[in-house]
Coordinates of C-alpha atoms in Angstrom, one line a residue:
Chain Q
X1 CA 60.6 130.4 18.9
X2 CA 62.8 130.2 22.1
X3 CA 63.7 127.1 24.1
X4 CA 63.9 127.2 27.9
X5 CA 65.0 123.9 29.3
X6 CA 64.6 122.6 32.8
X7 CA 67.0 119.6 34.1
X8 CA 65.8 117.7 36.4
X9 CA 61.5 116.7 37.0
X10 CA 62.3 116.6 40.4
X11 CA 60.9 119.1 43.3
X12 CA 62.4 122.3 41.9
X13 CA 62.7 121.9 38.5
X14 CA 58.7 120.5 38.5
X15 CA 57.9 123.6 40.4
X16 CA 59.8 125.8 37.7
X17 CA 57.8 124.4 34.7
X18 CA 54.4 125.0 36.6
X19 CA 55.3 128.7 37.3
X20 CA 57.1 129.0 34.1
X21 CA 54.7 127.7 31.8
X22 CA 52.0 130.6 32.9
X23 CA 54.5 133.5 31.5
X24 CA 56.3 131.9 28.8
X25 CA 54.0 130.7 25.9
X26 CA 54.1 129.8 22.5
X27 CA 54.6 130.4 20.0
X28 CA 57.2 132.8 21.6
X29 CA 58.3 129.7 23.7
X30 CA 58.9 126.5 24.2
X31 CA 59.6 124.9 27.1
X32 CA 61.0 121.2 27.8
X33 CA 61.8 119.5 30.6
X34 CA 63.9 116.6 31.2
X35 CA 64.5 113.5 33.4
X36 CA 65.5 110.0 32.9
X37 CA 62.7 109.0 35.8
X38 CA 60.0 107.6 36.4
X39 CA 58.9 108.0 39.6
X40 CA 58.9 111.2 41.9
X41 CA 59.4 110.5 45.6
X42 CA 58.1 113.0 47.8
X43 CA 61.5 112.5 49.6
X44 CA 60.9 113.8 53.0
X45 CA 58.7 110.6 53.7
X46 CA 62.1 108.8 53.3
X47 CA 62.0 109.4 56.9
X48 CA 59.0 108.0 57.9
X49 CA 59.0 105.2 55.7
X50 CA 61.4 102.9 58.2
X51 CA 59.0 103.5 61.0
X52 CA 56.1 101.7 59.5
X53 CA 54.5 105.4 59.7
X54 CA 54.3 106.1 55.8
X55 CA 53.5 103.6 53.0
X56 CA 55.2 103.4 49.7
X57 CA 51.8 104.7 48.1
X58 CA 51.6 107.6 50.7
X59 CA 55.1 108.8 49.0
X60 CA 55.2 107.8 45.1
X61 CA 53.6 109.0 42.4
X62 CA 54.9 109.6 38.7
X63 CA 56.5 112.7 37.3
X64 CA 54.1 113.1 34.5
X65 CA 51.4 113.7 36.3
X66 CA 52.8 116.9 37.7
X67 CA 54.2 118.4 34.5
X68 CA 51.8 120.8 32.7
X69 CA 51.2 119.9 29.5
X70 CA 51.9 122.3 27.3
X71 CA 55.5 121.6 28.6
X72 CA 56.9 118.6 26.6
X73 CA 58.4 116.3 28.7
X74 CA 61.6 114.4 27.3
X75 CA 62.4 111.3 29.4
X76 CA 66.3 110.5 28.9
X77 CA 69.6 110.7 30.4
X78 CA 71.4 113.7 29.9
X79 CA 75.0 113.1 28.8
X80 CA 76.2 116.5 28.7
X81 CA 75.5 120.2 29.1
X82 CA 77.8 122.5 26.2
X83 CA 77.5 126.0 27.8
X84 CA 79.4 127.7 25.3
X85 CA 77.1 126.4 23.0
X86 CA 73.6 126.7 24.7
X87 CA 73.1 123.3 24.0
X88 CA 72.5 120.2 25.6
X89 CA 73.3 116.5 24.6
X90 CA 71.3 113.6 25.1
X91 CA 72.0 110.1 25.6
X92 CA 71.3 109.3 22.3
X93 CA 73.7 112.3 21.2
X94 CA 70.8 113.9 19.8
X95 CA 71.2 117.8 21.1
X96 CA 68.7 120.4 22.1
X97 CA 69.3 124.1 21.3
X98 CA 68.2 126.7 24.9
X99 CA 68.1 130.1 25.0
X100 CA 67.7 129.7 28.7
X101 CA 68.4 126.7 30.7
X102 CA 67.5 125.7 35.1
X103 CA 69.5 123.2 36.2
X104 CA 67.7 121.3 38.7
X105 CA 69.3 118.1 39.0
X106 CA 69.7 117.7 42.7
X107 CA 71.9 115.6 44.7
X108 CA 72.4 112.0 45.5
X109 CA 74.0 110.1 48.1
X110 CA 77.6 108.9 47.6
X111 CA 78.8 105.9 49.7
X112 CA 81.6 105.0 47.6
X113 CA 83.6 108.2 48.5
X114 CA 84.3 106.5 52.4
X115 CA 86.0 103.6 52.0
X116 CA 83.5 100.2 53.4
X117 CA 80.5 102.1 53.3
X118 CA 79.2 99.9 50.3
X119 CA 81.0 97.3 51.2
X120 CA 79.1 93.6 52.3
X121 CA 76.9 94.9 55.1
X122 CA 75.6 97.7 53.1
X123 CA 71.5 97.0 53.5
X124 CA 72.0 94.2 55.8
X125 CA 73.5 96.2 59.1
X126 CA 74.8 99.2 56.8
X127 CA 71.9 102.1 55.7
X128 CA 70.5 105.1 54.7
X129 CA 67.2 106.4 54.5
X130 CA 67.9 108.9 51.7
X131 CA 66.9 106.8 48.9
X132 CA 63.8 104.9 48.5
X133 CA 65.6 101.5 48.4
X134 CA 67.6 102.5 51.5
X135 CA 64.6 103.3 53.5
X136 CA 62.8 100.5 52.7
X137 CA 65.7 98.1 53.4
X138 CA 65.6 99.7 56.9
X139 CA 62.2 99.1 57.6
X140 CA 62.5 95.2 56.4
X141 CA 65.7 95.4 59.2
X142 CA 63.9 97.2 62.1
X143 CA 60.4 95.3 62.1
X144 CA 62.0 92.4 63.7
X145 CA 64.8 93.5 65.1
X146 CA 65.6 92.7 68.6
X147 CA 67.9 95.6 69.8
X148 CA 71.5 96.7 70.4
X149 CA 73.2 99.5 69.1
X150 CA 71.9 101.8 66.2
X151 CA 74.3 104.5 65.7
X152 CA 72.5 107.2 63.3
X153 CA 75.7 109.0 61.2
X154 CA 76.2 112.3 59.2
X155 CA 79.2 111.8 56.7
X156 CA 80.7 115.2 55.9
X157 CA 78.2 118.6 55.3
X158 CA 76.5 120.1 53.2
X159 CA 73.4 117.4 53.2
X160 CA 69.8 117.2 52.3
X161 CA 67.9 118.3 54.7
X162 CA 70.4 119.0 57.8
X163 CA 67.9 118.1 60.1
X164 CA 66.6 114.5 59.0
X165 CA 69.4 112.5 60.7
X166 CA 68.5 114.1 64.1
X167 CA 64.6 113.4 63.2
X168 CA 65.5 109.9 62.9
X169 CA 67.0 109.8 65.9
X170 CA 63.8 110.7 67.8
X171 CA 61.8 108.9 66.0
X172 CA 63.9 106.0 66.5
X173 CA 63.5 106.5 70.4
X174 CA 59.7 107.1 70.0
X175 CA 59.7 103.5 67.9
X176 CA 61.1 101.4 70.3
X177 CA 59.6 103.1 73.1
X178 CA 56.2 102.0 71.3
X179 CA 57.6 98.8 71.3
X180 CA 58.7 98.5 74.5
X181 CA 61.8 97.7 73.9
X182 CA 63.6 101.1 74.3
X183 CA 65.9 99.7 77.3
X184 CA 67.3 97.2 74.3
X185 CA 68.4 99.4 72.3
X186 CA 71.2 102.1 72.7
X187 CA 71.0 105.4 70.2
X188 CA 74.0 107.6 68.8
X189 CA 74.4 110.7 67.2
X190 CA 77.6 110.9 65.2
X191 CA 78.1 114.0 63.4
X192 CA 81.0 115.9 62.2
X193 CA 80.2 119.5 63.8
X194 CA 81.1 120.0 67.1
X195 CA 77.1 120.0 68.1
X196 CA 73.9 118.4 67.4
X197 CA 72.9 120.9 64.4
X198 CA 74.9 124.0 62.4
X199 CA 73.2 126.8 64.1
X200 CA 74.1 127.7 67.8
X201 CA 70.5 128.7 69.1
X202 CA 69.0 125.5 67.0
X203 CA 72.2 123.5 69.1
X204 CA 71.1 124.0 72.0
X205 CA 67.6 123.4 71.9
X206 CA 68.3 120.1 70.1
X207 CA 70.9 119.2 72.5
X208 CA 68.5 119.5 75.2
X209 CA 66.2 117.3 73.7
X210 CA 69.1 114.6 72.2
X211 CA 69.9 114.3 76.4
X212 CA 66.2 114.0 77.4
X213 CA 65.7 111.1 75.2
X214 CA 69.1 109.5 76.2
X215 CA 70.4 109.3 73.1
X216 CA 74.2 109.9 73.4
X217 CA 76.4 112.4 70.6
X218 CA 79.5 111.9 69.7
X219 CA 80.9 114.8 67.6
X220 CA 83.3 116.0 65.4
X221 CA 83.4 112.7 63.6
X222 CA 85.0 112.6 60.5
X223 CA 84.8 108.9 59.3
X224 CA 87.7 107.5 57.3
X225 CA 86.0 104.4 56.7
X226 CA 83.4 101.6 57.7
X227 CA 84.8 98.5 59.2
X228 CA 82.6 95.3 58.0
X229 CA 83.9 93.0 59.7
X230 CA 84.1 94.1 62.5
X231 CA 81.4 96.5 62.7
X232 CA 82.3 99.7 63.1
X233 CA 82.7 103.4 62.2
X234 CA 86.4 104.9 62.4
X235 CA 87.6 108.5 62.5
X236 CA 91.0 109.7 61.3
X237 CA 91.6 110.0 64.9
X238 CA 91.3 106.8 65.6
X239 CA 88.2 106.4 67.5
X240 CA 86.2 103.7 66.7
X241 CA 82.3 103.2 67.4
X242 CA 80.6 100.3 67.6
X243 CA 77.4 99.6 65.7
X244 CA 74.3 96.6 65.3
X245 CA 72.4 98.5 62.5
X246 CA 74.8 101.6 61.4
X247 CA 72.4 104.4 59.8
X248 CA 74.2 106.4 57.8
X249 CA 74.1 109.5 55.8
X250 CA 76.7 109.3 53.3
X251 CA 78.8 111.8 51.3
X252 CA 76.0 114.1 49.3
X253 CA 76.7 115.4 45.8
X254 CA 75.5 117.0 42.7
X255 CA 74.9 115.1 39.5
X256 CA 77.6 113.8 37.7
X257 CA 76.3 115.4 34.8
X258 CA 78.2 118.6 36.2
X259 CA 81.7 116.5 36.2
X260 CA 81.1 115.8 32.3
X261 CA 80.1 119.1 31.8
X262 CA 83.3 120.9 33.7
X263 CA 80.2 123.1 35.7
X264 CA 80.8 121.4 39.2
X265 CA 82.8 121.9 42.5
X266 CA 84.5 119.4 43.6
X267 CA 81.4 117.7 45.3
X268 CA 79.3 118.7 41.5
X269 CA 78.0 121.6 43.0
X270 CA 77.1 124.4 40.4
X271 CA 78.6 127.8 41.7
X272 CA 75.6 130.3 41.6
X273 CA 75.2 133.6 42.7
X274 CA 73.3 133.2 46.2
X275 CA 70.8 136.1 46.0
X276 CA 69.9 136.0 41.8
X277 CA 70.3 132.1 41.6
X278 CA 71.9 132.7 38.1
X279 CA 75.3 130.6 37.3
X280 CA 78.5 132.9 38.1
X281 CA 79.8 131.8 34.8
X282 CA 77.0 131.8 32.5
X283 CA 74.0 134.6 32.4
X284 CA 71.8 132.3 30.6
X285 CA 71.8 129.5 33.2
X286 CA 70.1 129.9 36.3
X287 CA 70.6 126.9 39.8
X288 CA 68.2 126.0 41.8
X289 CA 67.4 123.3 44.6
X290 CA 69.8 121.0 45.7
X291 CA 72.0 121.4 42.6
X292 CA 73.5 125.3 43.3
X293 CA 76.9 125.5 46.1
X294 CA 74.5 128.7 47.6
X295 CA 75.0 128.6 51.4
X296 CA 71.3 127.9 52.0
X297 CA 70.2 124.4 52.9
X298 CA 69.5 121.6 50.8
X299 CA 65.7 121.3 51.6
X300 CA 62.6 121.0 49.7
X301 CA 61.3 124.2 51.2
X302 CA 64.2 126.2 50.2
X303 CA 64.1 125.1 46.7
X304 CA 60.3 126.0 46.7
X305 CA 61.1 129.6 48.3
X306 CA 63.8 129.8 45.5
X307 CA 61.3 129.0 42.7
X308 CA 59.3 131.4 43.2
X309 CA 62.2 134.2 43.3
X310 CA 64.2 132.5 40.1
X311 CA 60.6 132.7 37.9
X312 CA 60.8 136.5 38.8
X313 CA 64.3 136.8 37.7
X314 CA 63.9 134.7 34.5
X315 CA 61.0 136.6 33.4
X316 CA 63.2 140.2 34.2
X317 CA 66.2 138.4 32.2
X318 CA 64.3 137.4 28.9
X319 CA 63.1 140.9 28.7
X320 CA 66.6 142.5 29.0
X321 CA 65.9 143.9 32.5
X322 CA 68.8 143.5 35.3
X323 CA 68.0 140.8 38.1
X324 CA 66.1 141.2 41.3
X325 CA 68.9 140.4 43.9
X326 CA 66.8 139.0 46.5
X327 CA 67.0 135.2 47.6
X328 CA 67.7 135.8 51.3
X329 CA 68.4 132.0 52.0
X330 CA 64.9 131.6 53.6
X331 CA 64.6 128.0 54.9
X332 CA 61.2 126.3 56.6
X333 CA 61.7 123.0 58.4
X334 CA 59.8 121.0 60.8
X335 CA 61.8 118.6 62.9
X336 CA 60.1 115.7 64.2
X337 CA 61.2 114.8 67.9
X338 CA 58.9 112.0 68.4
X339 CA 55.7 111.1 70.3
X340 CA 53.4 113.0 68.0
X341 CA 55.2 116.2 68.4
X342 CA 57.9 118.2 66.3
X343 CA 59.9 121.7 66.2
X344 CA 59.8 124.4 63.3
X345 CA 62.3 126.2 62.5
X346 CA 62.4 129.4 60.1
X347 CA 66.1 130.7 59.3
X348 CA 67.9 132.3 56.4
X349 CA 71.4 133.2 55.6
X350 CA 71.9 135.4 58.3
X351 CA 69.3 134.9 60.9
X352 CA 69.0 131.7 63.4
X353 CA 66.7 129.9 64.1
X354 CA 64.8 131.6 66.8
X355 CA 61.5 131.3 69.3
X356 CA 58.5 132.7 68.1
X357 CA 54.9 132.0 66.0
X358 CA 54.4 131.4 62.6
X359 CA 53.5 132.4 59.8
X360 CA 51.2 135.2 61.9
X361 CA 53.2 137.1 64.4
X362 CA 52.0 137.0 67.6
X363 CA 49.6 134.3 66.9
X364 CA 51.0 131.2 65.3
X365 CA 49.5 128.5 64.7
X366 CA 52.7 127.1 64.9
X367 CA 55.7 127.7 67.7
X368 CA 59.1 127.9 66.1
X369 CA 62.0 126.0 68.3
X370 CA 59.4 124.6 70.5
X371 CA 57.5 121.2 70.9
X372 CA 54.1 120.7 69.7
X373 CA 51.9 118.5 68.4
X374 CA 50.6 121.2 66.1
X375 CA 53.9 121.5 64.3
X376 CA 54.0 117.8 64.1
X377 CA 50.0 117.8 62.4
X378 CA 51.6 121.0 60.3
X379 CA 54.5 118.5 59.1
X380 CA 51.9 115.9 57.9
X381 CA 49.6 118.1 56.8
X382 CA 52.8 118.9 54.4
X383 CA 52.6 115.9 52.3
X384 CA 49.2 117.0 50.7
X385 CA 50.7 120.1 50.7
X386 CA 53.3 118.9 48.7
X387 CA 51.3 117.2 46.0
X388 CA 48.9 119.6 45.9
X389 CA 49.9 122.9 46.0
X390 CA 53.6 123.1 46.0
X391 CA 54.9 121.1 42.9
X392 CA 52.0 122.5 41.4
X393 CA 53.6 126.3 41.8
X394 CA 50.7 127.6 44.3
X395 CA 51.6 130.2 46.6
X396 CA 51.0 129.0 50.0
X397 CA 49.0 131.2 51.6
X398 CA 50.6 133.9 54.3
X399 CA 54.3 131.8 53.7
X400 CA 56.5 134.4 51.9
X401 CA 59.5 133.4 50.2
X402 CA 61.5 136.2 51.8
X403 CA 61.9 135.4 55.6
X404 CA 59.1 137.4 58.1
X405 CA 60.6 138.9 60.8
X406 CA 57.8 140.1 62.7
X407 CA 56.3 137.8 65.5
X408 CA 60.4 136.6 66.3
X409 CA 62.7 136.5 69.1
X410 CA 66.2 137.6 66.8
X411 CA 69.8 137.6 67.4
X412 CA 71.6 137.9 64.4
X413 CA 73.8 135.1 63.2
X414 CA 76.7 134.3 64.5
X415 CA 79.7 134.7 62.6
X416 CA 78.2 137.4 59.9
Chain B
X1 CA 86.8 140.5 74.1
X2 CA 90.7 140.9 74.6
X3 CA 93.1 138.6 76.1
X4 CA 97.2 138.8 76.2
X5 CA 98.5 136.3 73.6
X6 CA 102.0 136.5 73.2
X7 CA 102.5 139.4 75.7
X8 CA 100.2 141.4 73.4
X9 CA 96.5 142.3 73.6
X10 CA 94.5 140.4 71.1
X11 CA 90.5 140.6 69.9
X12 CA 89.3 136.9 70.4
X13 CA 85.9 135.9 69.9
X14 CA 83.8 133.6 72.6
X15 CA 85.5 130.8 71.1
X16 CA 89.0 131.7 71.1
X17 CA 89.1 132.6 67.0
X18 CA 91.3 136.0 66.3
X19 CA 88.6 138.8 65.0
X20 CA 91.3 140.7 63.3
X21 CA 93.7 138.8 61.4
X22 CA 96.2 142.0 61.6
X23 CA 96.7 141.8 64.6
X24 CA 98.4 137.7 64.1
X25 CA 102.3 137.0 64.1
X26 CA 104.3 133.6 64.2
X27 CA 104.7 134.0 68.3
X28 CA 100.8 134.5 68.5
X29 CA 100.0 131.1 66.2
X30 CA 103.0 129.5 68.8
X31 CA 101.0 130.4 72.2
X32 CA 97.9 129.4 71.0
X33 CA 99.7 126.3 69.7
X34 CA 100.5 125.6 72.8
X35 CA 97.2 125.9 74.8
X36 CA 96.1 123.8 72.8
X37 CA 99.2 121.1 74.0
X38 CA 100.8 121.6 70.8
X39 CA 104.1 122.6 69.3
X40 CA 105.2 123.3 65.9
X41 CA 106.6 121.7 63.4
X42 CA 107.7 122.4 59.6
X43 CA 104.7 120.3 58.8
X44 CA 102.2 122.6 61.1
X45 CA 103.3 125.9 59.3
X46 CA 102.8 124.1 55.9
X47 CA 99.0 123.8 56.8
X48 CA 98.7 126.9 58.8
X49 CA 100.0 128.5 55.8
X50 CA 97.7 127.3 53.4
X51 CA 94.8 127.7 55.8
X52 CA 95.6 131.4 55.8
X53 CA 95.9 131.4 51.9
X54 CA 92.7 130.2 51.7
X55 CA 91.2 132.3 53.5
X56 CA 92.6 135.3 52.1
X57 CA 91.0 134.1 48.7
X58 CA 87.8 133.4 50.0
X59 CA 87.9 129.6 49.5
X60 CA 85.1 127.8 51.9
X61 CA 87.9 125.4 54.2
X62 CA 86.6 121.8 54.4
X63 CA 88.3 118.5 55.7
X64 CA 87.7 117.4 52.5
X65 CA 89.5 120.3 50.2
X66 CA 92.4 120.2 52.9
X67 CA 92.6 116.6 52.2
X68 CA 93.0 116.9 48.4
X69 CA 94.4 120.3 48.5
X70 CA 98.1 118.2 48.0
X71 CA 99.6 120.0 51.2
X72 CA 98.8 117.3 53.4
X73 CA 95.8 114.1 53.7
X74 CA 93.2 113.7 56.3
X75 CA 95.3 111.1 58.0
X76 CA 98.2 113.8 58.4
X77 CA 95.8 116.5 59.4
X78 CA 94.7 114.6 62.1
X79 CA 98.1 113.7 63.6
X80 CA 99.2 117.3 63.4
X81 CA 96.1 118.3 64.9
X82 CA 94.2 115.6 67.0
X83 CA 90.6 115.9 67.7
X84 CA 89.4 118.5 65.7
X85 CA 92.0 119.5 63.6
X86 CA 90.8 122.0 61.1
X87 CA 89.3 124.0 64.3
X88 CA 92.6 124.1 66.2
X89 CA 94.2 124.7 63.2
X90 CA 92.5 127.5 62.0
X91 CA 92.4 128.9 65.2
X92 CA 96.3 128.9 65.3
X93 CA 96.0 130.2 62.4
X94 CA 94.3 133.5 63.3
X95 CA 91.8 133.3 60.7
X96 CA 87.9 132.9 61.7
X97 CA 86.2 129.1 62.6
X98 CA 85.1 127.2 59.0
X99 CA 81.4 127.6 58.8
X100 CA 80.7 124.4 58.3
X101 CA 77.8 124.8 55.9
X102 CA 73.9 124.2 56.6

């Protein structure tokens, strides 16, 4: 018998062993999966949870329940991958052979790499919203707050879902507004690129709509630390910004699993080839999700786009054949902008965002780069899309995991 | 487009970055230098220098690597290169804008 193992009973890797499990059978196979957890988070409610919009139920529910089960699921900490060994060593040193292994441990939020980030006002004016604990905190903080200034902060890039810090932002002005008491409260955007998002025709849009909802940017930020005391961000520069309740998103990185292993960047990052999703140092490990360096953004969509590309490419590598080169970098996001509406955007690796209707050309439902409240119903609808068809390994209907470009207003990327 | 840097025509993109690195010398990293008010040092060339060797090697440039990269720190960066120093510098440097990642 063979052994595939999955890391990580998160988004990807539970979307691995529900597509897997359907091709690779015993007694020819056996497949584990493994996570110290819990809990899974259906993490893009992290951003709705400060705004009183979702509950904790609406986003929690435990990772057994999605695991098929003739996949054995092996709750521990993993203490060390040995590539050159195909194994992999538990907490408890006992080791597990593979003949294939997915590493889909995702990343995590690192406040300790900028100096005062965790420091004494960390949950009490200091937050993120990336965690569960973090959002939570926040909504404790802004049910009775009483204004001043909230200053929502990117770190340094590559982060989970690029967009969520600018969502809050809206959302933020939409909640006071609701409460009448937007003219108490001052917003900023403090990023480290030179605009409100990475991709030009994206920028602009957003821009537009950061200046319409007077919140104010400040970019190319690169913090060198958070001042406690005195509360405040600071750049190398030199230029400081005040803040009342500082919102942060800090430093991301891969797990530190990686670092013990010797498989990581210098942020844990896996290197992986971008279109096969295999490891560029070992043929029998294949990246996906958050945990890979590919050039693609760190978003649930993208990892679900990947999965169903990396089952193809497993199944042609266990039967000797070469690899399907053909992750494109496809990437699906709705961005919330407040007041019941929201944005969709559909990019890859070397198209922008652009203007158009999705997923039928010409028709829609949904308008990419514009305002609706359709997209915003489409990016609630998501969340029993999520449980219910995506972590399960469903195709969604007429979404294809290569990027559509009929029905599309393109200019190719800049700086391709 | 093209525009006269250092007496000599020179590709530029919208934003300024040399599309050909061939066509970069010393005197064209100088008068770009100083458009952008600057003028330079030992301590510039060691960064522009190991900006371009990067590059040539297909390393993804970062604050971050540039920081720990042992040629300079952040805080140093920043005074060589106020505002946004990895932009100006690269730009000096002839080589294309960091695309900073998605």
């Amino acid at each position: 018998m063979k052994n595939l193992v999955i890391l990580g009973a998160g988004t990807a890797g539970t979307m691995m062993a529900n597509h897997l499990h359907h091709h690779l059978k015993t007694p020819d196979w056996n497949i584990s999966i493994i996570d110290e957890r819990d809990k899974h988070y259906y993490q893009p409610g992290f951003l709705f949870l400060p705004f009183d919009i979702y509950t904790p139920d609406d986003i929690i529910k435990t990772v057994d329940e999605f695991i098929p089960k003739d996949v054995s699921l092996i709750k521990s900490r993993v203490d060390k991958i040995l590539p050159e060994e195909n194994k992999v060593q538990l907490a408890d040193g006992k080791q597990l052979d593979y003949d294939v292994l997915i590493i889909a441990t995702g990343a995590k939020i690192s406040p300790e790499e900028t100096p005062g980030m965790g420091g004494e006002e960390w949950q009490k004016s200091v937050f993120d919203f990336y965690t569960f604990e973090g959002a939570l905190a926040l909504r404790n903080k802004l049910r009775d707050w009483t204004g001043g200034n909230l200053v929502v902060h990117i770190t340094e890039m590559p982060i989970k879902c690029p967009v969520a810090p600018l969502e809050f932002a809206f959302l933020a002005d939409s909640f006071f507004k609701n409460k009448d008491m937007r003219d108490k409260v001052g917003i900023t955007y403090v990023t480290p690129l030179s605009g409100a998002f990475t991709k030009p025709k994206a920028t602009e849009a957003l821009t537009h709509l950061l200046d319409e909802k007077h919140i104010r940017i400040e970019s190319d930020f690169a913090i060198e630390q958070v001042d406690n005391e005195n509360k405040q961000i600071i750049d190398y520069g030199g230029r400081a910004i005040p803040f009342d309740i500082l919102v942060t998103v800090p430093t991301n990185k891969g797990d530190e699993l990686m670092d013990r292993s010797g498989m990581g960047d210098d942020l844990n990052y896996v290197p992986t080839n971008k279109a096969t999703l295999q490891s560029k140092v070992y043929p029998n490990i294949f990246v996906l999700g958050d945990a890979s360096d590919i050039p693609a953004s760190k978003a649930g969509s993208v990892a679900h786009f990947e999965a169903e590309i990396l089952t193809d490419n497993i199944l042609h590598f266990v039967k000797g054949e070469p690899l399907s080169e053909e992750f494109d970098g496809h990437a699906n996001c709705f961005i919330e902008t407040g007041n019941d509406k929201a944005l969709l955007i559909d990019f890859n690796y070397t198209h922008e965002p652009v203007e158009g209707s999705f997923p039928f050309p010409g028709i829609g439902p949904l308008r990419l780069l514009k305002e609706s409240r359709m997209n915003h119903m489409g990016k609630l609808a998501f969340r029993w899309i999520y449980w219910n068809v995506l972590l399960k390994g469903t195709h969604i209907p007429f979404v294809s995991a290569n990027m559509s470009e009929s029905g599309k207003h393109y200019e190719k990327a800049l700086n391709e | 487009m093209e525009k006269v840097i250092a007496g000599k025509p020179i590709t530029v993109n919208e934003e300024g970055y040399l599309t050909d690195f061939n066509q970069w010398d010393e005197k064209v990293g100088e008068a770009i230098a100083a458009e952008n008010h600057l003028s330079l040092t030992p301590r510039h060339w060691d960064v522009i220098r190991y900006l371009q060797n990067e590059q040539k090697n297909q390393v993804a440039l970062s604050i971050r690597r540039v920081g720990k990269s042992g040629v300079v720190d952040i805080r140093e960066l920043y005074s060589l290169f106020p505002n946004a120093p990895l932009k100006t510098a690269t730009k000096i440097a002839g080589i294309p804008k960091p695309a900073s990642c998605i």
